[in-house]
Amino acid sequence: MGDLTAALCFLLTRAHFAGVPTTRALWSHVSFALDAAKDELSPQDLEGRVLGACVQHPLSNTAPRDPKHIVDVLRWLVGEWRERDWPVPQVLTSGSIEDPTDCPELCYKTYVGWGEGNASLIGDVGRGETSKGVTLLESSGGIVHHTTGLTTWGGAAVLANWVTDYPYLISGRRVLELGAGIGFTASVILTTSDGDHPPPEKYIATDCHHHVLSLLHHNLELNLRDSPMKRTELEAFQSTMGKLLVSEEVQPGQIMPWTPPSAHLRLSSGPPDLTDVTDTSWQNTTKRGTQVEVLQLDWRSPCRLPDVDVILAADVVYAHHLIPPLVALIKSILSGKKSKRTKSTRRRKSRGKDSINGREKEITEGREANGGVGSEEAFESVAADRVAYIACTRRSHETMALFLEEVAKQGLAHSLVYQATLDTDTFLFLYNETHMPVKIYRLSLPEEEMAPSR
């Protein structure tokens, strides 16, 4: 396969399995790539490559996908072939392409290129990088059922990409993620290996909405456990959750207690490290040795939290009334008495411009333009102190100003450590997230208030 054809197939696989609507700009780039690839292969040879990159790819059989999206892709392919006066592939003309009569609200998406979840590797038959990714059950909407947590937002991708580029920030440490949603950031971080740095010692993924927690719990098991889940299991869970979303609708701000879908989940075939499952948490250990916990957490009335070293959060800064309790919670966690230091100061070389960051500006730790750190000793200090990294998609200047004002009001120090502008040609997430800058802020206690480390 030539370079142009390989690029076409990779782009097509990512767009198809992430469920990107064919009306989005990304598909015009797939079309341009198709024109470029015809210089390497004939239309007949391209036919097999293109179909094998999407509707006939092994990933198609690993999980139940959105039937409407599949039909839209088939129609898009027919249109592309006819526009070029190529013979339409027989597989596309052998039957009518009709709109599906039953479209579930929740469908499985695979984000190829992020992490190496087990769900995506089922179909990894000679496909290499075109099959590796994380698979999540989620909604295609933005704010549905009075919550933002049922779908993946762009800030989660930026945060996951940045943390995996600089793994020393969480290596060997205890991590707590606020507003983990359906688990994109956690799944990517926990399935991305780095030979120079051990994984986090502990990862606590938190959210508040009971249905979001059930999806988070399910998606982590789907991507982390040793043996892939069977498609029949995925179909059963998809059906159950779809019914629960309708039958257990809650009002905005209403908190319902959450119970894990299963009390006996195994992420690793090795010796288990389980605690008794309560109605608020679930714990297990991945095969890489990270203890993972899913916890229900209401920022306005938080439960008692274990000591952690690093706080992560993406796209949690949006509702004005939730900003004060969010910042107060972050401060209370940072004010804990114990911080686990790490001696790892090795920095992984940047992978260069990531495919989701069309025009990006790196302001990473060690290269910050204003007041940043620039030596290995400074990097060690950054990695050793208890800190929070909050990825914020700027939806309005007012919201960001209120957040930073509240941070200062509550006595926290903050600095900008990274920013990226997401590009329309490769963006796989919500359509209205493109071209919105995502900034990652580092929050910490002022030096004079730092708790002693152990």
mmCIF file of N, CA, C and O in Angstrom, residues 50-98:
data_model
loop_
_atom_site.group_PDB
_atom_site.id
_atom_site.type_symbol
_atom_site.label_atom_id
_atom_site.label_comp_id
_atom_site.label_asym_id
_atom_site.label_seq_id
_atom_site.Cartn_x
_atom_site.Cartn_y
_atom_site.Cartn_z
ATOM 1 N N VAL A 50 -10.699 0.933 0.337
ATOM 2 C CA VAL A 50 -11.634 1.852 0.983
ATOM 3 C C VAL A 50 -12.672 1.092 1.795
ATOM 4 O O VAL A 50 -12.947 1.432 2.953
ATOM 5 N N LEU A 51 -13.266 0.059 1.210
ATOM 6 C CA LEU A 51 -14.265 -0.711 1.947
ATOM 7 C C LEU A 51 -13.639 -1.401 3.153
ATOM 8 O O LEU A 51 -14.250 -1.492 4.219
ATOM 9 N N GLY A 52 -12.404 -1.868 2.989
ATOM 10 C CA GLY A 52 -11.715 -2.513 4.100
ATOM 11 C C GLY A 52 -11.329 -1.564 5.207
ATOM 12 O O GLY A 52 -11.050 -1.981 6.334
ATOM 13 N N ALA A 53 -11.309 -0.269 4.897
ATOM 14 C CA ALA A 53 -10.968 0.737 5.909
ATOM 15 C C ALA A 53 -12.181 1.201 6.688
ATOM 16 O O ALA A 53 -12.030 1.909 7.689
ATOM 17 N N CYS A 54 -13.388 0.837 6.247
ATOM 18 C CA CYS A 54 -14.580 1.305 6.971
ATOM 19 C C CYS A 54 -15.603 0.185 7.126
ATOM 20 O O CYS A 54 -15.517 -0.582 8.092
ATOM 21 N N VAL A 55 -16.541 0.043 6.202
ATOM 22 C CA VAL A 55 -17.682 -0.855 6.429
ATOM 23 C C VAL A 55 -17.302 -2.328 6.446
ATOM 24 O O VAL A 55 -18.045 -3.163 6.977
ATOM 25 N N GLN A 56 -16.159 -2.697 5.862
ATOM 26 C CA GLN A 56 -15.712 -4.088 5.900
ATOM 27 C C GLN A 56 -14.490 -4.289 6.794
ATOM 28 O O GLN A 56 -13.874 -5.359 6.787
ATOM 29 N N HIS A 57 -14.149 -3.291 7.571
ATOM 30 C CA HIS A 57 -13.028 -3.393 8.508
ATOM 31 C C HIS A 57 -13.402 -4.348 9.645
ATOM 32 O O HIS A 57 -14.568 -4.401 10.058
ATOM 33 N N PRO A 58 -12.453 -5.139 10.169
ATOM 34 C CA PRO A 58 -12.763 -6.044 11.290
ATOM 35 C C PRO A 58 -13.388 -5.366 12.493
ATOM 36 O O PRO A 58 -14.148 -5.990 13.237
ATOM 37 N N LEU A 59 -13.080 -4.070 12.702
ATOM 38 C CA LEU A 59 -13.676 -3.366 13.832
ATOM 39 C C LEU A 59 -15.202 -3.288 13.728
ATOM 40 O O LEU A 59 -15.882 -3.098 14.738
ATOM 41 N N SER A 60 -15.732 -3.440 12.518
ATOM 42 C CA SER A 60 -17.179 -3.367 12.340
ATOM 43 C C SER A 60 -17.900 -4.438 13.141
ATOM 44 O O SER A 60 -19.067 -4.254 13.519
ATOM 45 N N ASN A 61 -17.235 -5.546 13.388
ATOM 46 C CA ASN A 61 -17.876 -6.679 14.057
ATOM 47 C C ASN A 61 -17.592 -6.755 15.544
ATOM 48 O O ASN A 61 -18.108 -7.636 16.226
ATOM 49 N N THR A 62 -16.772 -5.844 16.062
ATOM 50 C CA THR A 62 -16.395 -5.957 17.470
ATOM 51 C C THR A 62 -17.431 -5.385 18.426
ATOM 52 O O THR A 62 -17.452 -5.738 19.599
ATOM 53 N N ALA A 63 -18.272 -4.480 17.927
ATOM 54 C CA ALA A 63 -19.250 -3.825 18.799
ATOM 55 C C ALA A 63 -20.392 -3.302 17.943
ATOM 56 O O ALA A 63 -20.202 -3.006 16.755
ATOM 57 N N PRO A 64 -21.593 -3.169 18.507
ATOM 58 C CA PRO A 64 -22.720 -2.614 17.749
ATOM 59 C C PRO A 64 -22.540 -1.120 17.493
ATOM 60 O O PRO A 64 -22.445 -0.334 18.423
ATOM 61 N N ARG A 65 -22.494 -0.767 16.215
ATOM 62 C CA ARG A 65 -22.280 0.619 15.800
ATOM 63 C C ARG A 65 -23.622 1.305 15.501
ATOM 64 O O ARG A 65 -24.670 0.676 15.487
ATOM 65 N N ASP A 66 -23.548 2.602 15.225
ATOM 66 C CA ASP A 66 -24.736 3.386 14.913
ATOM 67 C C ASP A 66 -25.241 3.012 13.521
ATOM 68 O O ASP A 66 -24.558 3.289 12.518
ATOM 69 N N PRO A 67 -26.411 2.383 13.389
ATOM 70 C CA PRO A 67 -26.884 1.954 12.065
ATOM 71 C C PRO A 67 -27.127 3.113 11.109
ATOM 72 O O PRO A 67 -26.906 2.972 9.897
ATOM 73 N N LYS A 68 -27.572 4.251 11.613
ATOM 74 C CA LYS A 68 -27.792 5.401 10.736
ATOM 75 C C LYS A 68 -26.481 5.908 10.164
ATOM 76 O O LYS A 68 -26.398 6.268 8.981
ATOM 77 N N HIS A 69 -25.445 5.932 10.988
ATOM 78 C CA HIS A 69 -24.141 6.387 10.512
ATOM 79 C C HIS A 69 -23.614 5.440 9.438
ATOM 80 O O HIS A 69 -23.040 5.904 8.434
ATOM 81 N N ILE A 70 -23.801 4.149 9.618
ATOM 82 C CA ILE A 70 -23.333 3.181 8.617
ATOM 83 C C ILE A 70 -24.012 3.431 7.281
ATOM 84 O O ILE A 70 -23.369 3.428 6.220
ATOM 85 N N VAL A 71 -25.316 3.671 7.291
ATOM 86 C CA VAL A 71 -26.053 3.961 6.059
ATOM 87 C C VAL A 71 -25.543 5.252 5.425
ATOM 88 O O VAL A 71 -25.354 5.328 4.201
ATOM 89 N N ASP A 72 -25.297 6.257 6.228
ATOM 90 C CA ASP A 72 -24.786 7.526 5.697
ATOM 91 C C ASP A 72 -23.428 7.339 5.026
ATOM 92 O O ASP A 72 -23.154 7.937 3.973
ATOM 93 N N VAL A 73 -22.575 6.508 5.609
ATOM 94 C CA VAL A 73 -21.258 6.253 5.019
ATOM 95 C C VAL A 73 -21.395 5.506 3.700
ATOM 96 O O VAL A 73 -20.706 5.824 2.714
ATOM 97 N N LEU A 74 -22.281 4.526 3.657
ATOM 98 C CA LEU A 74 -22.504 3.795 2.401
ATOM 99 C C LEU A 74 -22.981 4.743 1.305
ATOM 100 O O LEU A 74 -22.514 4.677 0.154
ATOM 101 N N ARG A 75 -23.903 5.632 1.642
ATOM 102 C CA ARG A 75 -24.388 6.602 0.655
ATOM 103 C C ARG A 75 -23.277 7.562 0.228
ATOM 104 O O ARG A 75 -23.185 7.958 -0.944
ATOM 105 N N TRP A 76 -22.447 7.937 1.173
ATOM 106 C CA TRP A 76 -21.325 8.830 0.854
ATOM 107 C C TRP A 76 -20.377 8.147 -0.137
ATOM 108 O O TRP A 76 -19.923 8.778 -1.102
ATOM 109 N N LEU A 77 -20.094 6.869 0.083
ATOM 110 C CA LEU A 77 -19.209 6.133 -0.812
ATOM 111 C C LEU A 77 -19.794 6.039 -2.220
ATOM 112 O O LEU A 77 -19.083 6.217 -3.222
ATOM 113 N N VAL A 78 -21.092 5.750 -2.316
ATOM 114 C CA VAL A 78 -21.748 5.684 -3.628
ATOM 115 C C VAL A 78 -21.609 7.022 -4.343
ATOM 116 O O VAL A 78 -21.283 7.085 -5.541
ATOM 117 N N GLY A 79 -21.844 8.099 -3.602
ATOM 118 C CA GLY A 79 -21.739 9.428 -4.200
ATOM 119 C C GLY A 79 -20.335 9.735 -4.685
ATOM 120 O O GLY A 79 -20.150 10.328 -5.765
ATOM 121 N N GLU A 80 -19.322 9.335 -3.908
ATOM 122 C CA GLU A 80 -17.932 9.588 -4.312
ATOM 123 C C GLU A 80 -17.574 8.818 -5.572
ATOM 124 O O GLU A 80 -16.890 9.341 -6.462
ATOM 125 N N TRP A 81 -18.014 7.591 -5.686
ATOM 126 C CA TRP A 81 -17.704 6.782 -6.867
ATOM 127 C C TRP A 81 -18.423 7.346 -8.105
ATOM 128 O O TRP A 81 -17.845 7.439 -9.182
ATOM 129 N N ARG A 82 -19.682 7.725 -7.933
ATOM 130 C CA ARG A 82 -20.442 8.257 -9.071
ATOM 131 C C ARG A 82 -19.896 9.610 -9.521
ATOM 132 O O ARG A 82 -19.883 9.921 -10.723
ATOM 133 N N GLU A 83 -19.442 10.422 -8.563
ATOM 134 C CA GLU A 83 -18.893 11.729 -8.914
ATOM 135 C C GLU A 83 -17.668 11.595 -9.793
ATOM 136 O O GLU A 83 -17.403 12.460 -10.639
ATOM 137 N N ARG A 84 -16.945 10.512 -9.652
ATOM 138 C CA ARG A 84 -15.732 10.294 -10.434
ATOM 139 C C ARG A 84 -15.969 9.387 -11.638
ATOM 140 O O ARG A 84 -15.016 9.004 -12.321
ATOM 141 N N ASP A 85 -17.233 9.024 -11.861
ATOM 142 C CA ASP A 85 -17.600 8.129 -12.969
ATOM 143 C C ASP A 85 -16.899 6.782 -12.860
ATOM 144 O O ASP A 85 -16.528 6.172 -13.875
ATOM 145 N N TRP A 86 -16.704 6.315 -11.647
ATOM 146 C CA TRP A 86 -16.147 4.987 -11.431
ATOM 147 C C TRP A 86 -17.297 3.988 -11.295
ATOM 148 O O TRP A 86 -18.389 4.358 -10.820
ATOM 149 N N PRO A 87 -17.064 2.736 -11.662
ATOM 150 C CA PRO A 87 -18.102 1.716 -11.437
ATOM 151 C C PRO A 87 -18.357 1.562 -9.936
ATOM 152 O O PRO A 87 -17.422 1.345 -9.160
ATOM 153 N N VAL A 88 -19.604 1.724 -9.509
ATOM 154 C CA VAL A 88 -19.934 1.633 -8.093
ATOM 155 C C VAL A 88 -19.711 0.200 -7.615
ATOM 156 O O VAL A 88 -20.144 -0.753 -8.269
ATOM 157 N N PRO A 89 -19.006 0.004 -6.507
ATOM 158 C CA PRO A 89 -18.755 -1.350 -5.993
ATOM 159 C C PRO A 89 -20.050 -2.150 -5.857
ATOM 160 O O PRO A 89 -21.081 -1.633 -5.419
ATOM 161 N N GLN A 90 -19.978 -3.423 -6.230
ATOM 162 C CA GLN A 90 -21.166 -4.273 -6.218
ATOM 163 C C GLN A 90 -21.772 -4.388 -4.829
ATOM 164 O O GLN A 90 -22.989 -4.467 -4.680
ATOM 165 N N VAL A 91 -20.918 -4.368 -3.817
ATOM 166 C CA VAL A 91 -21.426 -4.483 -2.450
ATOM 167 C C VAL A 91 -22.346 -3.314 -2.101
ATOM 168 O O VAL A 91 -23.218 -3.439 -1.236
ATOM 169 N N LEU A 92 -22.188 -2.192 -2.795
ATOM 170 C CA LEU A 92 -23.021 -1.025 -2.534
ATOM 171 C C LEU A 92 -24.268 -0.981 -3.417
ATOM 172 O O LEU A 92 -25.168 -0.178 -3.185
ATOM 173 N N THR A 93 -24.307 -1.827 -4.437
ATOM 174 C CA THR A 93 -25.450 -1.830 -5.351
ATOM 175 C C THR A 93 -26.270 -3.104 -5.258
ATOM 176 O O THR A 93 -27.326 -3.206 -5.880
ATOM 177 N N SER A 94 -25.784 -4.072 -4.457
ATOM 178 C CA SER A 94 -26.476 -5.362 -4.371
ATOM 179 C C SER A 94 -27.800 -5.261 -3.628
ATOM 180 O O SER A 94 -28.657 -6.126 -3.757
ATOM 181 N N GLY A 95 -27.991 -4.233 -2.847
ATOM 182 C CA GLY A 95 -29.246 -4.045 -2.119
ATOM 183 C C GLY A 95 -29.511 -2.566 -1.915
ATOM 184 O O GLY A 95 -28.636 -1.718 -2.115
ATOM 185 N N SER A 96 -30.726 -2.230 -1.558
ATOM 186 C CA SER A 96 -31.071 -0.837 -1.338
ATOM 187 C C SER A 96 -30.502 -0.355 -0.008
ATOM 188 O O SER A 96 -30.419 -1.113 0.954
ATOM 189 N N ILE A 97 -30.082 0.891 0.014
ATOM 190 C CA ILE A 97 -29.565 1.497 1.228
ATOM 191 C C ILE A 97 -30.694 2.310 1.847
ATOM 192 O O ILE A 97 -30.965 3.442 1.411
ATOM 193 N N GLU A 98 -31.358 1.752 2.809
ATOM 194 C CA GLU A 98 -32.526 2.380 3.405
ATOM 195 C C GLU A 98 -32.210 2.882 4.802
ATOM 196 O O GLU A 98 -31.354 2.342 5.498
#
